[in-house]
Amino acid sequence: MHPAVERLTELVAPGPPRFRDWPAAERELGTTLPTDYRQLVETYGGGIFDETLWLLDPACPDDDYHLLAQAVRRAEILERLWEFEARPVQLEEPGTKVLPWAYIEGTGAMLYWLVKPEQEPDEWTVMFNEGRGPLWEHHHAHCASFLLAVLTGQGGTEYFPELPAAQHQFDSNDEILGQ
């Protein structure tokens, strides 16, 4: 297990293991997904950490929390946005893009992978976008490591003022959506 996922299970008790059809999700997305992300979803499923950070899931029946639906939606939104706003510097290299993996409850902020054509998915790092403004932050961390850092107050960003929480929790989409 990825060390950050293992450490997260010490902070936030996971539920029963979840199994996803990764080959189908990756075919539809057009790329392999990072190992740490697949382990996060298999360990927790989609849902919300500390009432703040929503982990997207390729098996969620609700498009708001569905990885593939959000990937399509975010690509369309960003393409329109970049018609009148500058792309982040990290996206200037041809073929580079962002792919969402989580969002921040109630803020419009998104967490993306920075996807470069020459990189393997396990090398992707995190891009944070404030959602309702032009700020983009690049974090040299993988998604599980970034999530762990944010939950423990070591995220290196000011955009999670309510974290770290005194006690950590995870509410799965299964619980929230009544499945």
Coordinates of N, CA and C in Angstrom, one line a residue:
M1 N 0.8 -1.2 0.0 CA 0.0 0.0 0.0 C 0.9 1.2 0.0
H2 N 0.5 2.3 -0.7 CA 1.2 3.5 -0.8 C 1.3 4.1 0.7
P3 N 2.5 4.6 1.0 CA 2.7 5.0 2.4 C 1.7 6.1 2.9
A4 N 1.3 7.0 2.0 CA 0.4 8.0 2.4 C -1.0 7.5 2.6
V5 N -1.4 6.5 1.8 CA -2.7 5.8 2.0 C -2.7 5.1 3.3
E6 N -1.6 4.4 3.6 CA -1.5 3.6 4.9 C -1.6 4.6 6.0
R7 N -0.9 5.7 6.0 CA -0.9 6.7 7.1 C -2.3 7.3 7.2
L8 N -3.0 7.5 6.1 CA -4.4 8.0 6.2 C -5.3 7.0 6.9
T9 N -5.1 5.7 6.7 CA -5.9 4.8 7.4 C -5.7 4.8 8.9
E10 N -4.6 5.3 9.3 CA -4.3 5.5 10.8 C -5.0 6.7 11.3
L11 N -5.2 7.7 10.5 CA -5.9 8.9 10.9 C -7.4 8.8 10.7
V12 N -7.9 8.2 9.7 CA -9.3 8.1 9.3 C -9.6 6.6 9.0
A13 N -10.5 6.0 9.8 CA -10.8 4.6 9.7 C -11.5 4.4 8.3
P14 N -11.1 3.5 7.5 CA -11.8 3.2 6.3 C -12.9 2.3 6.5
G15 N -13.8 2.2 5.5 CA -14.9 1.3 5.6 C -14.5 0.0 4.9
P16 N -15.5 -0.7 4.4 CA -15.2 -2.0 3.7 C -14.4 -1.7 2.4
P17 N -13.6 -2.6 1.9 CA -12.9 -2.3 0.7 C -13.9 -2.2 -0.5
R18 N -13.5 -1.4 -1.4 CA -14.3 -1.2 -2.6 C -13.5 -1.6 -3.8
F19 N -14.2 -2.2 -4.7 CA -13.6 -2.7 -6.0 C -14.2 -1.9 -7.1
R20 N -13.3 -1.5 -8.0 CA -13.7 -0.7 -9.1 C -13.2 -1.4 -10.4
D21 N -13.9 -1.1 -11.5 CA -13.5 -1.7 -12.8 C -12.5 -0.6 -13.3
W22 N -11.3 -0.7 -12.9 CA -10.2 0.3 -13.3 C -10.0 0.2 -14.8
P23 N -9.9 -0.9 -15.4 CA -9.7 -0.9 -16.9 C -10.8 -0.2 -17.6
A24 N -12.0 -0.4 -17.2 CA -13.1 0.3 -17.9 C -13.0 1.8 -17.7
A25 N -12.8 2.2 -16.4 CA -12.7 3.7 -16.1 C -11.5 4.3 -16.9
E26 N -10.4 3.6 -16.9 CA -9.2 4.2 -17.6 C -9.4 4.2 -19.1
R27 N -10.1 3.2 -19.7 CA -10.4 3.3 -21.1 C -11.3 4.5 -21.4
E28 N -12.3 4.7 -20.6 CA -13.2 5.9 -20.8 C -12.4 7.2 -20.7
L29 N -11.6 7.2 -19.7 CA -10.8 8.5 -19.4 C -9.7 8.7 -20.4
G30 N -9.2 7.6 -21.0 CA -8.1 7.6 -22.0 C -6.7 7.6 -21.3
T31 N -6.6 7.3 -20.1 CA -5.3 7.2 -19.4 C -5.4 6.3 -18.2
T32 N -4.3 5.7 -17.9 CA -4.1 5.0 -16.6 C -4.2 6.0 -15.5
L33 N -4.7 5.6 -14.3 CA -4.8 6.4 -13.1 C -3.6 6.1 -12.2
P34 N -3.2 7.1 -11.4 CA -2.2 6.8 -10.4 C -2.5 5.7 -9.4
T35 N -1.5 5.0 -9.0 CA -1.7 3.9 -8.0 C -2.3 4.4 -6.7
D36 N -1.7 5.5 -6.2 CA -2.2 6.0 -4.9 C -3.6 6.4 -4.9
Y37 N -4.1 7.0 -6.0 CA -5.5 7.3 -6.2 C -6.4 6.0 -6.2
R38 N -6.0 5.0 -7.0 CA -6.8 3.8 -7.0 C -6.8 3.2 -5.6
Q39 N -5.7 3.2 -4.9 CA -5.7 2.7 -3.5 C -6.6 3.5 -2.6
L40 N -6.6 4.8 -2.8 CA -7.6 5.7 -2.0 C -9.0 5.3 -2.2
V41 N -9.4 5.1 -3.4 CA -10.8 4.8 -3.8 C -11.1 3.4 -3.3
E42 N -10.2 2.5 -3.5 CA -10.4 1.1 -3.0 C -10.5 1.0 -1.5
T43 N -9.8 1.9 -0.8 CA -9.8 1.9 0.7 C -11.0 2.6 1.2
Y44 N -11.4 3.8 0.6 CA -12.4 4.6 1.2 C -13.7 4.7 0.3
G45 N -13.5 4.5 -1.0 CA -14.6 4.9 -1.9 C -14.6 6.4 -2.1
G46 N -15.5 6.9 -2.9 CA -15.6 8.3 -3.0 C -16.3 8.8 -1.8
G47 N -16.1 10.1 -1.5 CA -16.7 10.7 -0.4 C -15.9 11.9 0.1
I48 N -16.3 12.4 1.3 CA -15.7 13.6 1.8 C -14.9 13.4 3.1
F49 N -13.7 13.9 3.1 CA -12.8 13.9 4.3 C -13.0 15.1 5.1
D50 N -13.2 15.0 6.4 CA -13.3 16.1 7.3 C -14.2 17.2 6.8
E51 N -15.3 16.8 6.2 CA -16.4 17.7 5.7 C -15.8 18.8 4.8
T52 N -14.7 18.5 4.2 CA -14.0 19.5 3.4 C -13.6 19.0 2.0
L53 N -12.9 17.9 1.9 CA -12.3 17.5 0.6 C -13.0 16.3 0.1
W54 N -13.7 16.4 -1.1 CA -14.4 15.4 -1.8 C -13.5 14.6 -2.7
L55 N -13.4 13.3 -2.5 CA -12.6 12.4 -3.4 C -13.6 11.9 -4.5
L56 N -13.3 12.2 -5.7 CA -14.1 11.8 -6.8 C -13.9 10.3 -7.0
D57 N -14.9 9.6 -7.5 CA -14.9 8.1 -7.7 C -15.5 7.8 -9.1
P58 N -14.8 6.9 -9.8 CA -15.3 6.5 -11.1 C -16.6 5.6 -11.1
A59 N -17.0 5.2 -9.9 CA -18.2 4.4 -9.8 C -19.4 5.1 -9.1
C60 N -19.3 6.3 -8.8 CA -20.3 7.0 -8.2 C -21.5 7.3 -9.1
P61 N -22.7 7.0 -8.7 CA -23.9 7.2 -9.6 C -24.3 8.7 -9.8
D62 N -23.7 9.6 -8.9 CA -24.0 11.0 -9.0 C -22.9 11.7 -9.7
D63 N -23.2 12.4 -10.8 CA -22.2 13.1 -11.6 C -21.4 14.1 -10.9
D64 N -21.9 14.7 -9.8 CA -21.2 15.7 -9.0 C -20.0 15.0 -8.4
Y65 N -20.0 13.7 -8.1 CA -18.9 13.1 -7.4 C -18.2 12.0 -8.3
H66 N -18.6 12.0 -9.5 CA -18.1 10.9 -10.5 C -16.9 11.5 -11.2
L67 N -15.8 10.7 -11.1 CA -14.5 11.1 -11.7 C -14.6 11.4 -13.2
L68 N -15.2 10.5 -13.9 CA -15.3 10.7 -15.4 C -16.2 11.9 -15.8
A69 N -17.3 12.0 -15.1 CA -18.2 13.1 -15.4 C -17.6 14.5 -15.1
Q70 N -16.8 14.5 -14.0 CA -16.2 15.7 -13.6 C -15.0 16.1 -14.6
A71 N -14.3 15.0 -15.1 CA -13.2 15.3 -16.0 C -13.8 15.9 -17.3
V72 N -14.9 15.5 -17.8 CA -15.5 16.1 -19.0 C -16.0 17.5 -18.6
R73 N -16.7 17.7 -17.5 CA -17.2 19.0 -17.1 C -16.1 20.0 -17.0
R74 N -15.1 19.6 -16.2 CA -13.9 20.5 -15.9 C -13.2 20.9 -17.2
A75 N -13.0 19.9 -18.1 CA -12.3 20.2 -19.4 C -13.1 21.3 -20.2
E76 N -14.4 21.2 -20.2 CA -15.2 22.1 -20.9 C -15.1 23.5 -20.2
I77 N -15.2 23.5 -18.9 CA -15.2 24.8 -18.2 C -13.8 25.5 -18.4
L78 N -12.8 24.7 -18.2 CA -11.4 25.3 -18.4 C -11.2 25.8 -19.8
E79 N -11.6 25.1 -20.8 CA -11.4 25.5 -22.2 C -12.1 26.9 -22.4
R80 N -13.3 27.0 -21.9 CA -14.0 28.3 -22.0 C -13.2 29.4 -21.2
L81 N -12.8 29.1 -20.0 CA -12.1 30.0 -19.1 C -10.8 30.5 -19.8
W82 N -10.1 29.6 -20.4 CA -8.8 30.0 -21.0 C -8.9 30.8 -22.3
E83 N -10.1 31.0 -22.7 CA -10.3 31.9 -23.9 C -10.1 33.3 -23.5
F84 N -10.2 33.7 -22.1 CA -10.0 35.0 -21.7 C -9.1 35.2 -20.5
E85 N -8.7 34.1 -19.9 CA -7.8 34.1 -18.8 C -6.6 33.2 -19.1
A86 N -5.4 33.6 -18.7 CA -4.2 32.9 -19.0 C -4.1 31.5 -18.3
R87 N -3.6 30.6 -19.0 CA -3.4 29.2 -18.5 C -2.3 29.3 -17.4
P88 N -2.3 28.4 -16.4 CA -1.2 28.4 -15.5 C 0.1 28.1 -16.3
V89 N 1.2 28.6 -15.8 CA 2.5 28.4 -16.4 C 2.8 26.9 -16.6
Q90 N 2.4 26.0 -15.6 CA 2.7 24.6 -15.7 C 2.0 23.9 -16.9
L91 N 1.0 24.6 -17.5 CA 0.3 24.0 -18.6 C 0.7 24.6 -20.0
E92 N 1.8 25.3 -20.0 CA 2.3 25.8 -21.3 C 2.9 24.8 -22.2
E93 N 3.5 23.7 -21.7 CA 4.1 22.7 -22.5 C 3.0 22.0 -23.3
P94 N 3.2 21.9 -24.6 CA 2.2 21.2 -25.5 C 1.8 19.8 -24.9
G95 N 0.5 19.5 -24.9 CA 0.0 18.2 -24.5 C -0.2 18.1 -23.0
T96 N 0.2 19.1 -22.2 CA 0.0 19.1 -20.8 C -1.5 19.5 -20.5
K97 N -2.0 18.8 -19.5 CA -3.4 19.1 -19.1 C -3.6 18.9 -17.6
V98 N -4.8 19.2 -17.1 CA -5.1 18.9 -15.8 C -6.3 17.9 -15.8
L99 N -6.4 17.1 -14.8 CA -7.5 16.1 -14.7 C -7.9 16.1 -13.2
P100 N -9.2 16.4 -12.9 CA -9.7 16.5 -11.6 C -9.7 15.2 -10.8
W101 N -9.4 15.2 -9.5 CA -9.5 14.1 -8.7 C -10.2 14.4 -7.4
A102 N -10.4 15.6 -7.0 CA -11.1 16.0 -5.8 C -11.6 17.5 -5.9
Y103 N -12.5 17.9 -5.1 CA -12.9 19.3 -5.0 C -13.1 19.6 -3.5
I104 N -13.2 20.9 -3.3 CA -13.3 21.4 -1.9 C -14.7 21.9 -1.7
E105 N -15.4 21.3 -0.7 CA -16.8 21.5 -0.4 C -17.1 23.0 -0.3
G106 N -18.1 23.5 -1.0 CA -18.6 24.8 -0.9 C -17.8 26.0 -1.4
T107 N -16.7 25.7 -2.1 CA -15.8 26.8 -2.5 C -15.6 26.9 -4.0
G108 N -15.9 25.9 -4.7 CA -15.7 25.9 -6.1 C -14.2 25.5 -6.5
A109 N -13.4 25.3 -5.4 CA -12.0 24.9 -5.6 C -11.9 23.5 -6.0
M110 N -10.9 23.2 -6.9 CA -10.7 21.9 -7.4 C -9.2 21.4 -7.2
L111 N -9.1 20.2 -7.1 CA -7.7 19.6 -7.0 C -7.6 18.7 -8.3
Y112 N -6.5 18.9 -9.0 CA -6.3 18.3 -10.3 C -4.9 17.6 -10.2
W113 N -4.8 16.6 -11.1 CA -3.4 16.1 -11.4 C -2.9 16.9 -12.5
L114 N -1.6 17.2 -12.5 CA -0.9 17.9 -13.6 C -0.4 16.7 -14.4
V115 N -1.0 16.6 -15.6 CA -0.7 15.5 -16.5 C 0.2 16.0 -17.7
K116 N 1.4 15.5 -17.7 CA 2.4 15.8 -18.7 C 2.6 14.6 -19.6
P117 N 2.7 14.9 -20.9 CA 2.8 13.7 -21.9 C 3.9 12.8 -21.6
E118 N 5.0 13.2 -21.1 CA 6.2 12.3 -20.9 C 6.2 11.6 -19.5
Q119 N 5.2 11.9 -18.7 CA 5.1 11.3 -17.4 C 4.2 10.1 -17.3
E120 N 4.6 9.2 -16.4 CA 3.7 8.1 -16.0 C 2.7 8.6 -15.0
P121 N 1.5 8.1 -14.9 CA 0.5 8.6 -13.9 C 1.1 8.6 -12.4
D122 N 1.9 7.7 -12.1 CA 2.4 7.7 -10.7 C 3.4 8.9 -10.5
E123 N 3.7 9.6 -11.5 CA 4.6 10.8 -11.4 C 3.8 12.1 -11.4
W124 N 2.5 12.0 -11.6 CA 1.6 13.2 -11.6 C 1.6 13.9 -10.3
T125 N 1.6 15.2 -10.3 CA 1.6 16.0 -9.1 C 0.3 16.8 -9.0
V126 N 0.1 17.5 -8.0 CA -1.2 18.2 -7.7 C -1.2 19.6 -8.1
M127 N -2.3 20.0 -8.7 CA -2.6 21.4 -9.0 C -3.9 21.8 -8.3
F128 N -3.8 22.9 -7.6 CA -5.0 23.4 -6.8 C -5.5 24.6 -7.6
N129 N -6.8 24.7 -7.8 CA -7.4 25.9 -8.4 C -8.4 26.4 -7.5
E130 N -8.4 27.7 -7.1 CA -9.4 28.2 -6.2 C -10.8 28.3 -6.7
G131 N -11.0 28.1 -8.0 CA -12.3 27.9 -8.6 C -13.0 29.2 -8.9
R132 N -13.0 30.1 -8.0 CA -13.8 31.4 -8.2 C -12.8 32.5 -8.4
G133 N -11.6 32.2 -8.9 CA -10.6 33.2 -9.1 C -9.5 32.6 -9.9
P134 N -8.5 33.4 -10.2 CA -7.4 32.9 -11.2 C -6.3 32.1 -10.5
L135 N -6.3 32.0 -9.2 CA -5.1 31.4 -8.5 C -5.0 29.9 -8.8
W136 N -3.8 29.5 -9.2 CA -3.5 28.1 -9.3 C -2.2 27.9 -8.5
E137 N -2.2 26.8 -7.7 CA -1.0 26.4 -7.0 C -0.5 25.0 -7.5
H138 N 0.8 24.9 -7.7 CA 1.3 23.6 -8.0 C 2.0 23.0 -6.8
H139 N 1.7 21.8 -6.4 CA 2.2 21.1 -5.3 C 3.0 19.9 -5.8
H140 N 4.2 19.8 -5.4 CA 5.1 18.7 -5.8 C 4.8 17.5 -5.0
A141 N 3.5 17.0 -5.0 CA 3.1 15.8 -4.2 C 2.1 15.1 -5.1
H142 N 2.0 13.8 -4.8 CA 1.0 13.0 -5.4 C -0.3 13.2 -4.6
C143 N -1.4 12.7 -5.2 CA -2.7 13.0 -4.6 C -2.9 12.5 -3.1
A144 N -2.5 11.3 -2.8 CA -2.6 10.7 -1.5 C -1.7 11.5 -0.5
S145 N -0.5 11.8 -0.9 CA 0.4 12.5 -0.1 C -0.1 14.0 0.2
F146 N -0.7 14.6 -0.8 CA -1.2 15.9 -0.7 C -2.4 15.9 0.3
L147 N -3.3 14.9 0.1 CA -4.5 14.8 1.0 C -4.0 14.6 2.4
L148 N -3.1 13.7 2.7 CA -2.5 13.5 4.0 C -2.0 14.8 4.6
A149 N -1.2 15.5 3.8 CA -0.6 16.8 4.2 C -1.7 17.8 4.6
V150 N -2.7 17.9 3.8 CA -3.8 18.9 4.1 C -4.5 18.5 5.4
L151 N -4.8 17.2 5.5 CA -5.5 16.8 6.7 C -4.7 16.9 8.0
T152 N -3.4 16.9 7.9 CA -2.5 17.1 9.1 C -2.0 18.5 9.2
G153 N -2.4 19.4 8.4 CA -2.0 20.8 8.5 C -0.6 21.1 7.9
Q154 N -0.2 20.2 7.0 CA 1.2 20.3 6.4 C 1.1 20.6 4.9
G155 N -0.1 21.0 4.4 CA -0.4 21.1 3.0 C 0.4 22.2 2.2
G156 N 0.9 23.2 2.9 CA 1.6 24.2 2.2 C 0.7 25.2 1.4
T157 N -0.5 25.2 1.8 CA -1.5 26.1 1.2 C -2.4 26.7 2.2
E158 N -2.8 28.0 2.0 CA -3.7 28.6 2.9 C -5.2 28.4 2.6
Y159 N -5.5 27.6 1.7 CA -6.8 27.4 1.2 C -7.6 26.3 2.0
F160 N -7.1 25.9 3.1 CA -7.8 24.9 3.9 C -7.7 25.4 5.4
P161 N -8.3 26.6 5.6 CA -8.2 27.2 7.0 C -8.9 26.4 8.1
E162 N -9.8 25.5 7.7 CA -10.6 24.7 8.7 C -9.8 23.4 9.1
L163 N -8.7 23.2 8.4 CA -8.0 22.0 8.6 C -6.6 22.3 9.2
P164 N -6.0 21.5 10.1 CA -6.5 20.2 10.4 C -7.6 20.2 11.4
A165 N -8.4 19.2 11.3 CA -9.5 19.0 12.3 C -9.0 18.3 13.5
A166 N -9.7 18.6 14.6 CA -9.3 17.9 15.9 C -9.5 16.4 15.8
Q167 N -10.6 16.0 15.1 CA -10.8 14.6 14.9 C -11.1 14.4 13.4
H168 N -10.6 13.4 12.8 CA -10.8 13.2 11.4 C -11.9 12.3 11.1
Q169 N -12.6 12.5 10.0 CA -13.7 11.6 9.6 C -13.8 11.5 8.1
F170 N -14.4 10.4 7.7 CA -14.7 10.3 6.2 C -16.1 9.8 6.1
D171 N -16.9 10.5 5.3 CA -18.3 10.1 5.0 C -18.3 9.7 3.5
S172 N -18.6 8.4 3.3 CA -18.6 7.9 2.0 C -19.8 8.3 1.2
N173 N -19.7 8.3 -0.1 CA -20.8 8.6 -1.0 C -21.9 7.6 -0.8
D174 N -21.6 6.3 -0.4 CA -22.6 5.3 -0.1 C -23.5 5.8 1.0
E175 N -22.9 6.3 2.1 CA -23.6 6.8 3.2 C -24.4 8.1 2.8
I176 N -23.8 9.0 2.2 CA -24.4 10.3 1.8 C -25.5 10.1 0.9
L177 N -25.3 9.3 -0.1 CA -26.3 9.1 -1.2 C -27.3 8.0 -0.8
G178 N -27.1 7.4 0.3 CA -28.1 6.3 0.8 C -28.1 5.1 0.0
Q179 N -26.9 4.6 -0.4 CA -26.8 3.4 -1.2 C -26.5 2.2 -0.4

